[in-house]
Amino acid sequence: MIKIEYSVYINRPHQEVFDFVSNPANDPQWVGPVESAKLVSEGPVGVGSILSSEAKFMGRNLESTSEYTVWDPPNQFALKSVGGPISYEQTVTFNAKDTGTQLNLSIQADVGGFFKLAEGLVGKQLNKQVETDFITLKSLLEAE
């Protein structure tokens, strides 16, 4: 099992950071491997909503489907995979701090297929990717 914990302070208001990060249409702007992400279930986002995404990771095209398991704006949301080559659970929390937002990410993932053969490498690459993504996110939001 791969476990990733990451935290970053973003000097933007709590609600603004939540709104940007929780909108899957924004993912291609800051999540490096993501080429597209969209809600495929009807209605507003909530527990049980379904997200579909396409990404490129370690030279492979990945399609995945995820379900929201927690939806608590503007404090937290969580997803779990329900389809795709990487089984994962992800929790993102947002805490108001000073004039900005402390964003915390926790991921637990089990890999299968090709990725299972290189699980150690996949874990290192995911950690590196998360760090890069959060540097991009911070720069993007603080530049506005």
Coordinates of N, CA and C in Angstrom, one line a residue:
M1 N 0.8 -1.2 0.0 CA 0.0 0.0 0.0 C 0.9 1.2 0.0
I2 N 0.5 2.2 -0.8 CA 1.2 3.5 -0.9 C 0.4 4.5 0.0
K3 N 1.1 5.2 0.8 CA 0.5 6.3 1.7 C 1.2 7.6 1.4
I4 N 0.5 8.6 1.2 CA 1.0 9.9 0.9 C 0.3 11.0 1.8
E5 N 1.1 11.8 2.4 CA 0.5 12.9 3.2 C 1.2 14.2 2.7
Y6 N 0.5 15.2 2.5 CA 1.1 16.4 2.0 C 0.3 17.6 2.5
S7 N 1.0 18.7 2.9 CA 0.3 19.9 3.4 C 1.0 21.1 2.8
V8 N 0.1 22.1 2.5 CA 0.7 23.4 2.0 C -0.2 24.5 2.5
Y9 N 0.4 25.6 2.7 CA -0.3 26.9 3.1 C -0.4 27.7 1.8
I10 N -1.7 28.2 1.6 CA -2.0 29.0 0.4 C -2.5 30.3 0.9
N11 N -1.9 31.4 0.6 CA -2.3 32.7 1.1 C -3.5 33.2 0.3
R12 N -4.6 32.5 0.4 CA -5.9 32.9 -0.2 C -7.0 32.5 0.7
P13 N -8.2 33.1 0.7 CA -9.3 32.8 1.6 C -9.7 31.3 1.5
H14 N -10.1 30.8 2.6 CA -10.5 29.4 2.8 C -11.5 29.0 1.8
Q15 N -12.6 29.7 1.6 CA -13.7 29.3 0.7 C -13.2 29.3 -0.8
E16 N -12.3 30.3 -1.1 CA -11.8 30.4 -2.5 C -10.9 29.2 -2.8
V17 N -10.1 28.8 -1.9 CA -9.2 27.6 -2.1 C -10.1 26.4 -2.2
F18 N -11.1 26.2 -1.4 CA -12.0 25.0 -1.4 C -12.7 25.0 -2.8
D19 N -13.2 26.1 -3.2 CA -14.0 26.2 -4.4 C -13.1 25.8 -5.6
F20 N -11.9 26.3 -5.7 CA -11.0 25.9 -6.8 C -10.6 24.5 -6.8
V21 N -10.1 24.0 -5.6 CA -9.6 22.6 -5.6 C -10.7 21.6 -5.7
S22 N -11.9 21.9 -5.2 CA -13.0 20.9 -5.3 C -13.7 20.8 -6.6
N23 N -13.4 21.8 -7.5 CA -14.0 21.8 -8.8 C -13.1 20.9 -9.8
P24 N -13.6 19.7 -10.2 CA -12.7 18.9 -11.0 C -12.4 19.5 -12.3
A25 N -13.2 20.4 -12.8 CA -12.8 21.1 -14.1 C -11.5 21.8 -14.0
N26 N -11.1 22.2 -12.8 CA -9.8 22.9 -12.6 C -8.6 22.0 -12.5
D27 N -8.8 20.7 -12.4 CA -7.7 19.8 -12.2 C -6.6 19.8 -13.2
P28 N -7.0 19.9 -14.5 CA -5.9 20.0 -15.5 C -5.0 21.2 -15.4
Q29 N -5.4 22.2 -14.7 CA -4.6 23.4 -14.5 C -3.5 23.2 -13.5
W30 N -3.7 22.3 -12.5 CA -2.7 22.1 -11.5 C -2.3 20.7 -11.1
V31 N -3.1 19.7 -11.6 CA -2.7 18.3 -11.3 C -2.0 17.8 -12.6
G32 N -0.7 17.8 -12.6 CA 0.1 17.5 -13.8 C -0.4 16.4 -14.7
P33 N -0.7 15.2 -14.2 CA -1.1 14.1 -15.0 C -2.5 14.2 -15.6
V34 N -3.4 15.0 -15.0 CA -4.8 15.0 -15.4 C -5.0 15.8 -16.7
E35 N -5.6 15.1 -17.6 CA -5.9 15.7 -18.9 C -7.3 16.2 -18.9
S36 N -8.2 15.5 -18.2 CA -9.6 15.9 -18.1 C -10.2 15.3 -16.9
A37 N -11.2 16.0 -16.3 CA -11.9 15.5 -15.1 C -13.3 16.2 -15.1
K38 N -14.3 15.4 -14.9 CA -15.6 15.9 -14.9 C -16.6 15.1 -14.1
L39 N -17.6 15.8 -13.6 CA -18.7 15.0 -12.9 C -19.5 14.3 -13.9
V40 N -19.9 13.1 -13.7 CA -20.7 12.4 -14.6 C -22.1 12.1 -14.0
S41 N -22.2 12.4 -12.7 CA -23.5 12.2 -12.1 C -24.3 13.5 -12.2
E42 N -25.6 13.4 -12.1 CA -26.5 14.6 -12.2 C -26.6 15.3 -10.8
G43 N -26.9 16.5 -10.9 CA -27.2 17.3 -9.7 C -25.9 17.9 -9.1
P44 N -26.1 18.6 -8.0 CA -24.9 19.2 -7.4 C -24.0 18.2 -6.7
V45 N -22.7 18.5 -6.5 CA -21.8 17.6 -5.9 C -22.2 17.3 -4.5
G46 N -22.1 16.0 -4.1 CA -22.4 15.6 -2.8 C -21.9 14.2 -2.6
V47 N -22.1 13.6 -1.4 CA -21.7 12.2 -1.2 C -22.4 11.3 -2.2
G48 N -21.7 10.5 -2.9 CA -22.3 9.6 -3.9 C -22.1 10.1 -5.3
S49 N -21.7 11.4 -5.5 CA -21.4 12.0 -6.8 C -20.3 11.2 -7.5
I50 N -20.3 11.1 -8.8 CA -19.3 10.3 -9.5 C -18.5 11.2 -10.4
L51 N -17.2 11.0 -10.3 CA -16.2 11.8 -11.1 C -15.5 10.9 -12.1
S52 N -15.3 11.3 -13.3 CA -14.5 10.6 -14.3 C -13.3 11.4 -14.7
S53 N -12.2 10.8 -14.8 CA -11.0 11.5 -15.2 C -10.1 10.7 -16.1
E54 N -9.3 11.4 -16.9 CA -8.3 10.8 -17.8 C -7.0 11.5 -17.4
A55 N -6.0 10.6 -17.3 CA -4.6 11.1 -16.9 C -3.6 10.3 -17.6
K56 N -2.4 10.9 -17.6 CA -1.2 10.2 -18.1 C -0.2 10.1 -17.0
F57 N 0.2 8.9 -16.6 CA 1.1 8.7 -15.5 C 2.1 7.6 -15.8
M58 N 3.3 7.9 -15.7 CA 4.4 6.9 -16.0 C 4.3 6.3 -17.4
G59 N 3.9 7.2 -18.3 CA 3.8 6.8 -19.7 C 2.6 6.0 -20.1
R60 N 1.7 5.9 -19.2 CA 0.4 5.2 -19.5 C -0.8 6.1 -19.4
N61 N -1.7 5.9 -20.3 CA -3.0 6.6 -20.3 C -3.9 5.9 -19.3
L62 N -4.5 6.6 -18.3 CA -5.3 6.1 -17.3 C -6.7 6.7 -17.3
E63 N -7.7 5.9 -17.3 CA -9.1 6.4 -17.1 C -9.5 5.8 -15.7
S64 N -10.1 6.7 -14.9 CA -10.6 6.3 -13.6 C -11.9 6.9 -13.3
T65 N -12.6 6.2 -12.4 CA -13.9 6.7 -11.9 C -13.8 6.7 -10.4
S66 N -14.3 7.8 -9.8 CA -14.2 8.0 -8.4 C -15.6 8.4 -7.8
E67 N -15.8 8.1 -6.6 CA -17.0 8.5 -5.9 C -16.7 9.4 -4.7
Y68 N -17.5 10.4 -4.5 CA -17.3 11.3 -3.4 C -17.9 10.6 -2.1
T69 N -17.0 10.4 -1.1 CA -17.5 9.7 0.1 C -17.7 10.7 1.2
V70 N -17.1 11.9 1.1 CA -17.3 13.0 2.1 C -17.5 14.3 1.2
W71 N -18.4 15.1 1.6 CA -18.6 16.4 1.0 C -19.1 17.4 2.1
D72 N -18.1 18.2 2.6 CA -18.4 19.1 3.7 C -17.8 20.5 3.4
P73 N -18.4 21.2 2.4 CA -17.8 22.5 2.0 C -17.9 23.5 3.2
P74 N -16.9 24.3 3.4 CA -15.6 24.4 2.7 C -14.5 23.8 3.4
N75 N -14.8 22.7 4.2 CA -13.8 22.1 5.1 C -13.1 20.9 4.6
Q76 N -13.9 20.0 3.8 CA -13.3 18.7 3.5 C -14.1 18.1 2.4
F77 N -13.4 17.3 1.6 CA -14.0 16.4 0.7 C -13.1 15.1 0.6
A78 N -13.7 14.0 0.2 CA -13.0 12.8 0.1 C -13.5 12.0 -1.1
L79 N -12.7 11.2 -1.7 CA -13.0 10.4 -2.9 C -12.4 9.0 -2.7
K80 N -13.1 8.0 -3.3 CA -12.5 6.7 -3.4 C -12.7 6.2 -4.8
S81 N -11.7 5.5 -5.3 CA -11.8 4.9 -6.7 C -12.9 3.9 -6.7
V82 N -13.6 3.8 -7.8 CA -14.6 2.8 -8.1 C -14.4 2.1 -9.4
G83 N -13.3 2.6 -10.1 CA -12.9 2.0 -11.4 C -11.6 2.6 -11.8
G84 N -10.7 1.7 -12.3 CA -9.4 2.2 -12.8 C -8.3 1.3 -12.3
P85 N -7.1 1.5 -12.8 CA -6.0 0.6 -12.4 C -5.4 0.9 -11.0
I86 N -5.7 2.0 -10.4 CA -5.2 2.3 -9.1 C -6.4 2.5 -8.1
S87 N -6.4 1.6 -7.1 CA -7.4 1.7 -6.1 C -7.0 2.7 -5.0
Y88 N -7.7 3.7 -4.7 CA -7.3 4.7 -3.8 C -8.4 5.3 -3.0
E89 N -8.1 5.9 -1.9 CA -8.9 6.8 -1.1 C -8.1 8.0 -0.8
Q90 N -8.8 9.2 -1.0 CA -8.1 10.5 -0.9 C -9.0 11.4 -0.1
T91 N -8.4 12.1 0.9 CA -9.1 13.1 1.7 C -8.3 14.4 1.6
V92 N -9.1 15.5 1.4 CA -8.5 16.8 1.3 C -9.2 17.7 2.3
T93 N -8.5 18.3 3.2 CA -9.1 19.2 4.2 C -8.5 20.6 4.1
F94 N -9.4 21.5 4.4 CA -9.1 23.0 4.3 C -9.3 23.6 5.6
N95 N -8.3 24.3 6.2 CA -8.4 25.0 7.4 C -8.0 26.4 7.3
A96 N -8.9 27.4 7.7 CA -8.5 28.8 7.7 C -7.3 29.0 8.7
K97 N -6.3 29.7 8.2 CA -5.1 29.9 9.0 C -4.6 31.3 8.6
D98 N -4.5 32.2 9.6 CA -4.0 33.5 9.4 C -4.9 34.1 8.3
T99 N -4.3 34.6 7.2 CA -5.1 35.2 6.2 C -5.3 34.3 5.0
G100 N -4.9 33.0 5.2 CA -5.0 32.0 4.1 C -5.6 30.7 4.5
T101 N -5.2 29.7 3.9 CA -5.7 28.3 4.0 C -4.6 27.3 4.1
Q102 N -4.7 26.4 5.1 CA -3.9 25.3 5.2 C -4.6 24.1 4.6
L103 N -4.0 23.6 3.5 CA -4.6 22.5 2.8 C -3.8 21.2 3.1
N104 N -4.5 20.2 3.4 CA -3.9 18.9 3.8 C -4.5 17.8 2.9
L105 N -3.6 17.0 2.4 CA -4.0 15.9 1.5 C -3.5 14.5 2.1
S106 N -4.4 13.5 2.1 CA -4.0 12.2 2.5 C -4.5 11.2 1.4
I107 N -3.6 10.4 1.0 CA -3.9 9.4 0.0 C -3.4 8.0 0.4
Q108 N -4.3 7.0 0.3 CA -3.9 5.6 0.4 C -4.2 4.9 -0.9
A109 N -3.2 4.2 -1.5 CA -3.5 3.6 -2.8 C -2.9 2.2 -2.8
D110 N -3.6 1.4 -3.5 CA -3.2 0.0 -3.9 C -3.1 0.0 -5.4
V111 N -2.0 -0.5 -5.9 CA -1.8 -0.5 -7.4 C -2.0 -1.9 -7.9
G112 N -2.4 -2.0 -9.1 CA -2.6 -3.3 -9.8 C -1.9 -3.3 -11.1
G113 N -2.0 -4.5 -11.8 CA -1.5 -4.6 -13.1 C 0.0 -4.2 -13.3
F114 N 0.3 -3.5 -14.3 CA 1.7 -3.0 -14.6 C 2.2 -2.3 -13.4
F115 N 1.4 -1.5 -12.7 CA 1.9 -0.7 -11.6 C 2.3 -1.5 -10.4
K116 N 1.7 -2.7 -10.2 CA 2.0 -3.6 -9.1 C 3.5 -4.0 -9.2
L117 N 3.9 -4.3 -10.4 CA 5.3 -4.7 -10.5 C 6.3 -3.7 -10.1
A118 N 5.9 -2.4 -10.2 CA 6.8 -1.3 -9.8 C 6.3 -0.5 -8.7
E119 N 5.7 -1.1 -7.7 CA 5.0 -0.4 -6.6 C 5.9 0.7 -5.9
G120 N 7.1 0.3 -5.6 CA 8.0 1.2 -5.0 C 8.3 2.5 -5.8
L121 N 8.5 2.3 -7.1 CA 8.7 3.3 -8.0 C 7.5 4.2 -8.2
V122 N 6.3 3.6 -8.2 CA 5.0 4.3 -8.3 C 4.9 5.2 -7.1
G123 N 5.1 4.7 -5.9 CA 5.0 5.4 -4.7 C 5.9 6.7 -4.7
K124 N 7.1 6.5 -5.1 CA 8.1 7.6 -5.2 C 7.6 8.6 -6.2
Q125 N 7.1 8.2 -7.4 CA 6.7 9.1 -8.4 C 5.4 9.8 -8.0
L126 N 4.5 9.1 -7.3 CA 3.3 9.8 -6.8 C 3.6 10.9 -5.8
N127 N 4.6 10.6 -4.9 CA 5.0 11.6 -3.9 C 5.6 12.8 -4.6
K128 N 6.4 12.6 -5.6 CA 7.0 13.7 -6.3 C 6.0 14.5 -7.1
Q129 N 5.0 13.8 -7.7 CA 4.0 14.4 -8.4 C 3.1 15.3 -7.5
V130 N 2.7 14.8 -6.4 CA 1.9 15.5 -5.4 C 2.6 16.8 -5.0
E131 N 3.9 16.7 -4.7 CA 4.7 17.9 -4.3 C 4.7 18.9 -5.5
T132 N 4.9 18.5 -6.7 CA 4.9 19.4 -7.8 C 3.5 20.0 -8.0
D133 N 2.5 19.2 -7.9 CA 1.1 19.7 -8.1 C 0.8 20.8 -7.1
F134 N 1.2 20.6 -5.8 CA 0.9 21.6 -4.8 C 1.7 22.8 -4.9
I135 N 2.9 22.8 -5.4 CA 3.7 24.0 -5.8 C 3.0 24.7 -6.9
T136 N 2.5 24.0 -7.9 CA 1.7 24.6 -9.0 C 0.5 25.3 -8.5
L137 N -0.3 24.6 -7.6 CA -1.5 25.1 -7.1 C -1.3 26.4 -6.3
K138 N -0.3 26.3 -5.4 CA 0.0 27.5 -4.6 C 0.4 28.7 -5.5
S139 N 1.2 28.5 -6.5 CA 1.6 29.6 -7.4 C 0.4 30.1 -8.1
L140 N -0.4 29.2 -8.6 CA -1.6 29.6 -9.4 C -2.6 30.5 -8.6
L141 N -2.9 30.0 -7.4 CA -3.9 30.7 -6.6 C -3.3 32.0 -6.0
E142 N -2.1 32.0 -5.6 CA -1.5 33.2 -5.0 C -1.2 34.3 -6.0
A143 N -1.2 33.9 -7.3 CA -0.9 34.9 -8.4 C -2.2 35.7 -8.7
E144 N -3.4 35.1 -8.3 CA -4.6 35.8 -8.7 C -4.8 37.0 -7.9

